Tab-separated table of C-alpha atoms in Angstrom:
chain	number	residue	atom	x	y	z
A	1	MET	CA	158.752	17.982	43.072
A	2	ALA	CA	161.573	15.848	41.738
A	3	ASP	CA	161.093	13.129	44.323
A	4	GLN	CA	157.344	12.886	43.774
A	5	ARG	CA	156.136	9.600	42.414
A	6	HIS	CA	154.143	9.625	39.210
A	7	ASP	CA	150.446	8.868	39.544
A	8	HIS	CA	150.723	5.497	37.880
A	9	VAL	CA	153.540	4.540	40.234
A	10	LEU	CA	151.329	5.512	43.159
A	11	ILE	CA	148.493	3.397	41.825
A	12	GLN	CA	150.825	0.425	41.424
A	13	ALA	CA	151.984	0.932	44.985
A	14	LEU	CA	148.368	1.150	46.090
A	15	ALA	CA	147.712	-2.224	44.519
A	16	GLY	CA	150.601	-3.467	46.638
A	17	ARG	CA	148.884	-2.187	49.796
A	18	ASP	CA	151.320	0.657	50.309
A	19	LEU	CA	149.675	3.113	52.715
A	20	SER	CA	152.253	5.798	51.971
A	21	ALA	CA	151.060	5.743	48.357
A	22	LEU	CA	147.486	6.276	49.502
A	23	SER	CA	148.659	9.150	51.667
A	24	GLU	CA	150.471	10.717	48.732
A	25	LEU	CA	147.522	10.214	46.416
A	26	TYR	CA	145.277	11.894	48.964
A	27	ASP	CA	147.667	14.832	49.267
A	28	ARG	CA	147.510	15.170	45.511
A	29	TYR	CA	143.810	14.690	44.878
A	30	GLY	CA	142.024	14.830	48.210
A	31	ARG	CA	141.199	18.489	47.905
A	32	ILE	CA	139.861	18.395	44.354
A	33	SER	CA	137.898	15.275	45.247
A	34	TYR	CA	136.329	17.006	48.222
A	35	THR	CA	135.683	20.116	46.144
A	36	LEU	CA	133.765	18.062	43.627
A	37	ALA	CA	131.838	16.059	46.209
A	38	TYR	CA	130.928	19.188	48.157
A	39	ARG	CA	129.821	20.960	44.998
A	40	ILE	CA	127.462	18.123	44.179
A	41	LEU	CA	126.177	17.356	47.663
A	42	GLY	CA	126.345	20.727	49.403
A	43	GLU	CA	127.140	19.192	52.784
A	44	PRO	CA	130.601	18.842	54.263
A	45	GLU	CA	129.885	15.615	56.144
A	46	ALA	CA	128.355	13.857	53.181
A	47	ALA	CA	131.137	15.096	50.922
A	48	GLU	CA	133.781	13.742	53.278
A	49	ASP	CA	132.020	10.397	53.454
A	50	VAL	CA	131.977	10.185	49.686
A	51	VAL	CA	135.652	11.090	49.432
A	52	GLN	CA	136.539	8.480	52.025
A	53	ASP	CA	134.504	5.895	50.187
A	54	ALA	CA	136.110	6.844	46.882
A	55	PHE	CA	139.662	6.597	48.181
A	56	LEU	CA	138.894	3.240	49.743
A	57	ALA	CA	137.446	2.091	46.434
A	58	ALA	CA	140.663	3.174	44.766
A	59	TRP	CA	142.641	1.388	47.467
A	60	ARG	CA	140.717	-1.809	46.848
A	61	GLY	CA	140.487	-1.471	43.096
A	62	ALA	CA	143.961	-0.178	42.261
A	63	GLY	CA	144.853	-3.514	40.735
A	64	THR	CA	142.222	-2.882	38.082
A	65	PHE	CA	143.615	0.452	36.997
A	66	ARG	CA	145.069	0.412	33.503
A	67	ARG	CA	147.462	3.219	32.792
A	68	GLU	CA	147.173	3.103	29.010
A	69	ARG	CA	143.464	3.791	29.163
A	70	GLY	CA	143.321	6.867	31.316
A	71	ASN	CA	144.964	8.806	34.076
A	72	ALA	CA	144.709	8.299	37.801
A	73	ARG	CA	143.102	11.651	38.454
A	74	SER	CA	140.364	11.039	35.935
A	75	TRP	CA	139.751	7.592	37.388
A	76	LEU	CA	139.627	8.823	40.969
A	77	LEU	CA	137.360	11.764	40.169
A	78	SER	CA	135.026	9.497	38.239
A	79	ILE	CA	134.642	7.421	41.396
A	80	VAL	CA	133.956	10.543	43.459
A	81	HIS	CA	131.510	11.853	40.884
A	82	HIS	CA	129.588	8.631	40.524
A	83	ARG	CA	129.223	8.131	44.260
A	84	SER	CA	128.263	11.739	44.870
A	85	VAL	CA	125.581	11.708	42.186
A	86	ASP	CA	124.351	8.353	43.389
A	87	LEU	CA	123.914	9.749	46.887
A	88	LEU	CA	122.344	12.930	45.567
A	89	ARG	CA	119.770	11.023	43.547
A	90	ARG	CA	118.850	8.928	46.543
A	91	ARG	CA	118.158	12.033	48.538
A	92	THR	CA	116.691	14.214	45.782
A	93	ALA	CA	116.298	17.023	48.306
A	94	PHE	CA	119.302	19.114	47.382
A	95	ARG	CA	120.006	20.127	43.824
A	96	PRO	CA	122.624	22.807	43.419
A	97	ALA	CA	121.931	25.965	41.496
A	98	PRO	CA	122.996	25.818	37.876
A	99	LEU	CA	126.025	27.992	38.063
A	100	GLU	CA	128.436	28.969	40.754
A	101	ALA	CA	131.324	31.002	39.539
A	102	ALA	CA	134.687	29.929	40.840
A	103	GLY	CA	136.650	32.702	42.377
A	104	ASP	CA	140.363	33.105	42.002
A	105	THR	CA	142.179	31.834	45.003
A	106	ALA	CA	145.164	34.077	45.247
A	107	ALA	CA	145.729	33.160	48.875
A	108	ASP	CA	146.347	29.591	47.791
A	109	ILE	CA	149.254	30.473	45.561
A	110	ASP	CA	152.086	29.601	47.867
A	111	THR	CA	153.855	26.968	45.805
A	112	ALA	CA	154.769	26.509	42.184
A	113	GLU	CA	152.568	23.452	42.106
A	114	GLU	CA	149.597	25.427	43.368
A	115	ALA	CA	150.321	28.168	40.879
A	116	ALA	CA	150.273	25.597	38.088
A	117	ARG	CA	146.973	24.269	39.375
A	118	ASN	CA	145.535	27.749	39.282
A	119	VAL	CA	146.591	28.068	35.671
A	120	ASP	CA	144.774	24.815	34.977
A	121	ARG	CA	141.701	26.097	36.783
A	122	ARG	CA	141.735	29.259	34.773
A	123	SER	CA	142.027	27.275	31.555
A	124	VAL	CA	138.962	25.239	32.417
A	125	ARG	CA	136.980	28.275	33.493
A	126	ASP	CA	137.990	30.100	30.340
A	127	ALA	CA	137.007	27.120	28.228
A	128	LEU	CA	133.628	26.932	29.926
A	129	GLY	CA	133.280	30.675	29.564
A	130	THR	CA	133.607	30.490	25.807
A	131	LEU	CA	130.614	28.205	25.518
A	132	PRO	CA	127.164	29.612	24.787
A	133	GLU	CA	125.104	29.831	27.954
A	134	ALA	CA	122.812	26.956	26.977
A	135	GLN	CA	125.702	24.550	26.399
A	136	ARG	CA	127.461	25.570	29.585
A	137	ARG	CA	124.303	25.179	31.663
A	138	THR	CA	123.628	21.786	30.184
A	139	ILE	CA	127.093	20.532	31.065
A	140	GLU	CA	127.074	21.999	34.550
A	141	LEU	CA	123.591	20.851	35.450
A	142	ALA	CA	124.416	17.329	34.349
A	143	TYR	CA	127.839	17.054	35.914
A	144	PHE	CA	127.452	19.095	39.097
A	145	GLY	CA	123.701	18.809	39.508
A	146	GLY	CA	123.396	15.120	38.754
A	147	TYR	CA	120.483	15.657	36.392
A	148	THR	CA	119.688	12.942	33.889
A	149	GLN	CA	119.055	13.741	30.239
A	150	SER	CA	115.287	13.572	30.735
A	151	GLU	CA	115.427	15.829	33.766
A	152	LEU	CA	117.568	18.260	31.836
A	153	ALA	CA	115.079	18.334	28.990
A	154	ASP	CA	112.231	19.048	31.417
A	155	LEU	CA	114.204	21.598	33.386
A	156	MET	CA	115.357	23.502	30.337
A	157	GLY	CA	112.161	23.030	28.364
A	158	VAL	CA	113.844	21.530	25.318
A	159	PRO	CA	113.669	18.171	23.520
A	160	LEU	CA	116.042	15.363	24.456
A	161	GLY	CA	117.824	15.749	21.149
A	162	THR	CA	118.633	19.346	21.998
A	163	VAL	CA	120.109	18.294	25.341
A	164	LYS	CA	122.234	15.720	23.579
A	165	GLY	CA	123.345	18.194	20.925
A	166	ARG	CA	124.272	20.867	23.429
A	167	MET	CA	126.230	18.392	25.473
A	168	ARG	CA	128.081	17.043	22.458
A	169	ILE	CA	128.992	20.396	20.959
A	170	GLY	CA	129.930	21.867	24.332
A	171	LEU	CA	132.192	19.033	25.437
A	172	GLN	CA	133.828	18.669	22.043
A	173	LYS	CA	134.592	22.361	22.046
A	174	MET	CA	136.045	22.112	25.537
A	175	ARG	CA	138.134	19.178	24.425
A	176	ARG	CA	139.633	21.231	21.643
A	177	LEU	CA	140.231	24.248	23.852
A	178	LEU	CA	141.756	22.316	26.736
A	179	GLY	CA	143.834	20.217	24.394
A	180	ALA	CA	145.202	23.361	22.803
A	181	ALA	CA	145.904	24.889	26.221
A	182	ARG	CA	148.158	21.990	27.258
B	1	MET	CA	128.480	-3.660	15.749
B	2	THR	CA	126.478	-0.534	16.552
B	3	HIS	CA	128.710	2.192	17.916
B	4	VAL	CA	127.627	4.374	20.802
B	5	ILE	CA	129.385	7.599	19.848
B	6	ASP	CA	126.136	9.590	19.949
B	7	ASP	CA	125.672	8.978	23.664
B	8	LEU	CA	129.243	9.178	24.896
B	9	GLU	CA	129.021	12.791	26.061
B	10	LEU	CA	125.978	12.081	28.215
B	11	TYR	CA	127.649	8.907	29.404
B	12	ALA	CA	130.780	10.820	30.405
B	13	VAL	CA	128.832	13.247	32.591
B	14	GLY	CA	126.673	10.502	34.071
B	15	ALA	CA	123.414	11.789	32.624
B	16	LEU	CA	122.171	8.609	30.984
B	17	PRO	CA	119.580	6.282	32.512
B	18	ASP	CA	121.209	3.300	34.240
B	19	GLU	CA	120.119	0.799	31.627
B	20	ARG	CA	121.562	2.804	28.759
B	21	ALA	CA	124.779	3.400	30.721
B	22	ARG	CA	125.126	-0.360	31.161
B	23	GLU	CA	124.580	-0.912	27.453
B	24	ILE	CA	127.352	1.535	26.708
B	25	ALA	CA	129.676	-0.059	29.249
B	26	ARG	CA	129.017	-3.381	27.562
B	27	HIS	CA	129.847	-1.914	24.179
B	28	LEU	CA	133.010	-0.201	25.423
B	29	ALA	CA	134.298	-3.526	26.661
B	30	THR	CA	134.475	-4.755	23.102
B	31	CYS	CA	134.982	-1.657	20.937
B	32	PRO	CA	138.407	0.037	21.009
B	33	ALA	CA	137.258	2.966	18.845
B	34	CYS	CA	134.409	3.945	21.140
B	35	ARG	CA	136.577	3.238	24.179
B	36	ASP	CA	139.213	5.696	22.997
B	37	ALA	CA	136.555	8.316	22.331
B	38	ALA	CA	135.090	7.736	25.786
B	39	ALA	CA	138.510	8.070	27.404
B	40	ASP	CA	139.052	11.418	25.662
B	41	LEU	CA	135.729	12.691	26.947
B	42	GLU	CA	136.349	11.413	30.464
B	43	ASP	CA	139.602	13.324	30.456
B	44	VAL	CA	137.755	16.547	29.604
B	45	VAL	CA	135.005	15.894	32.112
B	46	SER	CA	137.491	15.153	34.881
B	47	ARG	CA	138.779	18.688	34.490
B	48	LEU	CA	135.394	20.280	35.173
B	49	PRO	CA	135.989	20.339	38.959
B	50	ASP	CA	138.808	22.782	38.266
B	51	ALA	CA	136.168	25.321	37.287
B	52	ILE	CA	134.826	25.634	40.822
B	53	ALA	CA	136.401	27.266	43.834
B	54	PRO	CA	138.473	24.733	45.768
B	55	ARG	CA	137.407	23.739	49.258
B	56	ASP	CA	139.403	22.029	51.949
B	57	PRO	CA	138.089	19.000	53.797
B	58	SER	CA	138.674	18.668	57.503
B	59	ALA	CA	142.177	17.732	58.563
B	60	ALA	CA	140.779	14.560	60.091
B	61	LEU	CA	139.582	13.167	56.769
B	62	LYS	CA	142.991	11.980	55.657
B	63	GLU	CA	143.529	10.188	58.945
B	64	ARG	CA	140.129	8.533	58.646
B	65	ILE	CA	140.892	7.305	55.153
B	66	LEU	CA	144.305	5.962	56.068
B	67	ALA	CA	142.942	4.270	59.168
B	68	ALA	CA	140.136	2.668	57.180
B	69	ALA	CA	142.555	1.483	54.503
B	70	GLU	CA	144.884	0.047	57.101
B	71	ALA	CA	142.007	-1.806	58.704
B	72	ASP	CA	140.907	-2.961	55.271
B	73	ALA	CA	144.302	-4.451	54.547
B	74	ARG	CA	144.691	-6.034	57.951
B	75	PRO	CA	144.126	-9.789	57.885
B	76	ARG	CA	140.973	-10.563	59.791
B	77	PHE	CA	141.391	-14.276	59.713
B	78	GLY	CA	145.100	-14.316	59.036
B	79	VAL	CA	144.442	-13.873	55.328
B	80	ARG	CA	145.783	-10.994	53.253
B	81	LEU	CA	144.066	-9.576	50.216
B	82	PRO	CA	145.725	-10.483	46.928
B	83	ARG	CA	147.334	-8.200	44.394
B	84	LEU	CA	145.273	-8.541	41.275
B	85	SER	CA	147.983	-6.896	39.243
B	86	GLY	CA	150.602	-9.488	39.987
B	87	ASP	CA	149.049	-12.780	39.011
B	88	PRO	CA	147.960	-13.259	35.392
B	89	ARG	CA	145.345	-15.774	36.469
B	90	LEU	CA	143.819	-13.251	38.838
B	91	ILE	CA	143.907	-10.593	36.167
B	92	VAL	CA	141.876	-12.809	33.894
B	93	LEU	CA	139.572	-13.453	36.792
B	94	ALA	CA	139.239	-9.758	37.465
B	95	ALA	CA	138.522	-9.191	33.810
B	96	THR	CA	135.789	-11.769	33.892
B	97	ILE	CA	134.330	-10.125	36.943
B	98	ALA	CA	134.494	-6.783	35.226
B	99	LEU	CA	132.259	-7.933	32.463
B	100	LEU	CA	129.900	-9.556	34.875
B	101	LEU	CA	129.580	-6.320	36.744
B	102	ALA	CA	129.231	-4.211	33.671
B	103	ILE	CA	126.446	-6.075	31.968
B	104	GLY	CA	124.409	-7.717	34.623
B	105	GLY	CA	122.715	-11.005	34.071
B	106	GLU	CA	124.006	-12.315	30.742
B	107	ARG	CA	126.532	-14.490	32.473
B	108	THR	CA	127.080	-17.202	29.919
B	109	TRP	CA	127.880	-14.673	27.266
B	110	GLN	CA	130.104	-12.790	29.670
B	111	LEU	CA	132.181	-15.801	30.510
B	112	GLN	CA	132.583	-16.549	26.831
B	113	GLN	CA	133.924	-13.046	26.315
B	114	ALA	CA	136.366	-13.186	29.190
B	115	THR	CA	139.307	-13.980	26.961
B	116	ASN	CA	139.577	-10.382	25.798
B	117	GLU	CA	141.721	-9.515	28.767
B	118	GLY	CA	142.748	-5.984	27.888
B	119	ALA	CA	139.274	-4.694	27.233
B	120	LEU	CA	137.832	-6.456	30.218
B	121	TYR	CA	140.564	-5.184	32.457
B	122	GLU	CA	139.506	-1.685	31.577
B	123	THR	CA	135.892	-2.538	32.196
B	124	MET	CA	136.829	-3.696	35.673
B	125	ALA	CA	138.306	-0.293	36.367
B	126	TYR	CA	135.142	1.275	35.007
B	127	ASP	CA	132.899	-0.689	37.284
B	128	VAL	CA	134.940	-0.013	40.380
B	129	ALA	CA	134.573	3.623	39.451
B	130	HIS	CA	130.837	3.263	38.982
B	131	GLY	CA	129.798	1.643	42.186
B	132	GLY	CA	130.512	-2.093	41.927
B	133	ARG	CA	131.980	-3.667	45.068
B	134	THR	CA	134.211	-6.685	45.362
B	135	TRP	CA	135.912	-8.610	48.142
B	136	TYR	CA	138.402	-11.377	47.652
B	137	MET	CA	138.221	-14.625	49.607
B	138	ALA	CA	141.604	-16.299	49.694
B	139	GLY	CA	142.161	-19.968	50.299
B	140	VAL	CA	143.532	-20.484	53.778
B	141	ALA	CA	146.886	-22.034	54.475
B	142	PRO	CA	148.165	-24.585	53.980
B	143	ASP	CA	145.697	-27.012	52.424
B	144	TRP	CA	143.615	-24.591	50.377
B	145	LYS	CA	146.235	-22.242	49.037
B	146	GLY	CA	145.871	-21.288	45.401
B	147	MET	CA	142.119	-21.205	45.232
B	148	GLY	CA	139.938	-18.229	45.955
B	149	GLY	CA	136.874	-16.287	44.961
B	150	ASN	CA	135.679	-12.742	44.390
B	151	LEU	CA	132.422	-11.913	46.089
B	152	MET	CA	130.729	-9.339	43.904
B	153	GLN	CA	128.014	-6.835	44.647
B	154	PRO	CA	127.137	-5.477	41.175
B	155	ALA	CA	126.459	-1.795	40.758
B	156	SER	CA	123.348	-2.727	38.808
B	157	GLY	CA	121.615	-3.991	41.947
B	158	ASP	CA	121.616	-7.558	40.615
B	159	PRO	CA	122.032	-10.278	43.249
B	160	ALA	CA	125.502	-10.863	44.661
B	161	PHE	CA	127.565	-13.757	43.390
B	162	VAL	CA	131.032	-15.242	43.778
B	163	LEU	CA	133.424	-16.044	40.976
B	164	PHE	CA	135.659	-18.805	42.287
B	165	HIS	CA	138.882	-19.931	40.706
B	166	ASP	CA	140.761	-23.192	41.080
B	167	LEU	CA	138.155	-24.860	43.252
B	168	ARG	CA	139.302	-28.327	44.173
B	169	THR	CA	137.114	-31.310	43.593
B	170	LEU	CA	135.872	-32.659	46.903
B	171	PRO	CA	135.447	-36.298	47.863
B	172	ASP	CA	132.013	-37.823	47.300
B	173	GLY	CA	129.615	-36.784	50.024
B	174	SER	CA	131.279	-33.423	50.664
B	175	VAL	CA	130.092	-30.029	49.440
B	176	TYR	CA	131.292	-26.484	49.659
B	177	ALA	CA	129.070	-24.186	51.705
B	178	LEU	CA	129.078	-20.435	51.217
B	179	TRP	CA	128.335	-18.484	54.405
B	180	LEU	CA	127.605	-14.923	55.381
B	181	ILE	CA	128.478	-13.936	58.919
B	182	SER	CA	126.854	-11.136	60.883
B	183	PRO	CA	128.764	-8.809	63.209
B	184	ASP	CA	127.380	-10.726	66.201
B	185	GLY	CA	128.785	-13.994	64.867
B	186	LYS	CA	125.686	-15.564	63.326
B	187	TRP	CA	126.503	-17.807	60.339
B	188	VAL	CA	123.903	-17.942	57.545
B	189	ARG	CA	124.372	-20.436	54.725
B	190	GLY	CA	123.857	-18.780	51.358
B	191	THR	CA	124.182	-21.881	49.265
B	192	SER	CA	125.907	-25.244	48.916
B	193	PHE	CA	127.725	-26.288	45.766
B	194	ARG	CA	130.265	-28.623	44.249
B	195	ALA	CA	133.262	-27.780	42.085
B	196	ASP	CA	132.339	-28.230	38.436
B	197	GLY	CA	135.913	-28.754	37.276
B	198	ARG	CA	136.242	-25.487	35.376
B	199	GLU	CA	138.979	-23.022	36.197
B	200	VAL	CA	136.437	-20.317	36.945
B	201	GLN	CA	133.064	-21.089	38.496
B	202	LEU	CA	130.216	-18.714	39.211
B	203	VAL	CA	128.081	-19.284	42.301
B	204	ASN	CA	125.129	-17.138	43.319
B	205	VAL	CA	125.261	-16.091	46.957
B	206	GLY	CA	121.573	-16.691	47.576
B	207	GLN	CA	121.390	-14.038	50.291
B	208	GLU	CA	121.361	-10.264	50.548
B	209	LEU	CA	124.742	-9.013	51.766
B	210	MET	CA	123.299	-6.292	53.966
B	211	GLY	CA	123.690	-7.025	57.650
B	212	PHE	CA	126.779	-9.176	57.232
B	213	ASP	CA	130.384	-8.182	57.600
B	214	ARG	CA	132.198	-11.412	56.727
B	215	CYS	CA	131.885	-14.256	54.278
B	216	ALA	CA	133.440	-17.697	54.243
B	217	VAL	CA	133.453	-21.025	52.458
B	218	THR	CA	133.575	-24.276	54.387
B	219	VAL	CA	133.559	-27.946	53.463
B	220	GLU	CA	130.468	-29.685	54.788
B	221	GLN	CA	128.947	-33.123	54.703
B	222	ASN	CA	125.408	-31.758	54.467
B	223	THR	CA	123.756	-29.291	52.129
B	224	SER	CA	121.874	-27.640	54.987
B	225	GLY	CA	122.253	-27.103	58.684
B	226	LYS	CA	124.843	-25.456	60.870
B	227	ARG	CA	128.483	-25.062	60.025
B	228	GLU	CA	130.544	-27.998	61.096
B	229	GLY	CA	133.352	-28.317	58.566
B	230	PRO	CA	136.651	-26.480	58.181
B	231	ILE	CA	136.941	-22.991	56.716
B	232	VAL	CA	138.693	-23.035	53.372
B	233	MET	CA	138.451	-19.379	52.363
B	234	GLN	CA	137.140	-16.176	53.880
B	235	SER	CA	137.018	-12.377	53.790
B	236	ARG	CA	135.491	-9.441	55.539
B	237	ILE	CA	132.908	-7.436	53.550
B	238	ALA	CA	131.220	-4.062	53.795
B	239	PRO	CA	128.188	-4.042	51.537
B	240	SER	CA	126.647	-0.812	50.317
B	241	SER	CA	123.473	0.403	51.936
B	242	PRO	CA	120.364	0.008	49.853
B	243	ALA	CA	118.708	3.111	48.513
B	244	PRO	CA	116.033	4.432	50.875
B	245	SER	CA	112.440	4.114	49.769
B	246	PRO	CA	111.097	7.242	48.119
């Protein structure tokens, strides 16, 4: 762990066309990126294509990354998310079910780093679990299902303002809970 | 200034219509308060993938990515891509591009706003994250070093354009020609233009990028016809596929 480069150092190295930095960044975030893309798209091939595209976008756009305004993980996952949803909306055939509970992955706990990740996962699941069902569904359908606000209103049979309110209250509550868990 | 706080949650999860998302991106480029709020929300949203069971991609994916990146960095015409982070002039250029990408067609206004480097720099990162594509054409050695241009394919679907910097004034009778080159080597002239003397100059490509894998600028004596003059800058490109018809 001690010799690992910080994310922002990796991004700087990426901007300098350092392939080893890209390799390290992939080792760090390739799996979560694929997990997200697969969750949205439901197909391994399409998910891998999106992840490849996202890492290449990061490779090409690393010079634009600004450390003070966000972290590398958030930036990378936003690329993966945007491209996955974009692809999903073009297809429109597959829309994932609202909820899919994440199981614990005890078999994955073979390093301290992985154990820490599992604690993070549990924190997020717990935070989501504290939300009322309507707020949680709204967040998950939007983020993992790629539904727009209008589609959400139709799907859930509520006015747009209700969608907006549920999203706001739910995410603000998660922000407080996850901030407190750190 | 009208803040956009009310829509930031929907913006963070990508649930807004494209037009509204662009309006918010435009606002974030100029409003630190809303930008900070958006960054907080993006941080929360980026943790949502932790709530689902992790899955492993194939072992080959990493190799594919590294191979593609290596090919991407390899000079195709003996030209390397620049580091935007190292040259203040290029950072300003990137910032200008960021705004162009974020807000579409209001280009005069965008160029006027390009002095707010910090905010625009962030907007550039936003647009790369939200689907905008860019390729840098570097001036070729030795006579054209120092000038270059970013070919942009906006996420909005607006027509592609190039933002050139440090274009040299050509002798009377000569023009720059912007070309797109197909994989089978066919050169198609997008447009012809002259340097207008400004440090940064926007030129519309005049062609769809699809079907081409390289771009170049040459110096020509004619505003139409086949390429005859020397190449002064160039790059390979990989435009996004258009959305299929419903």
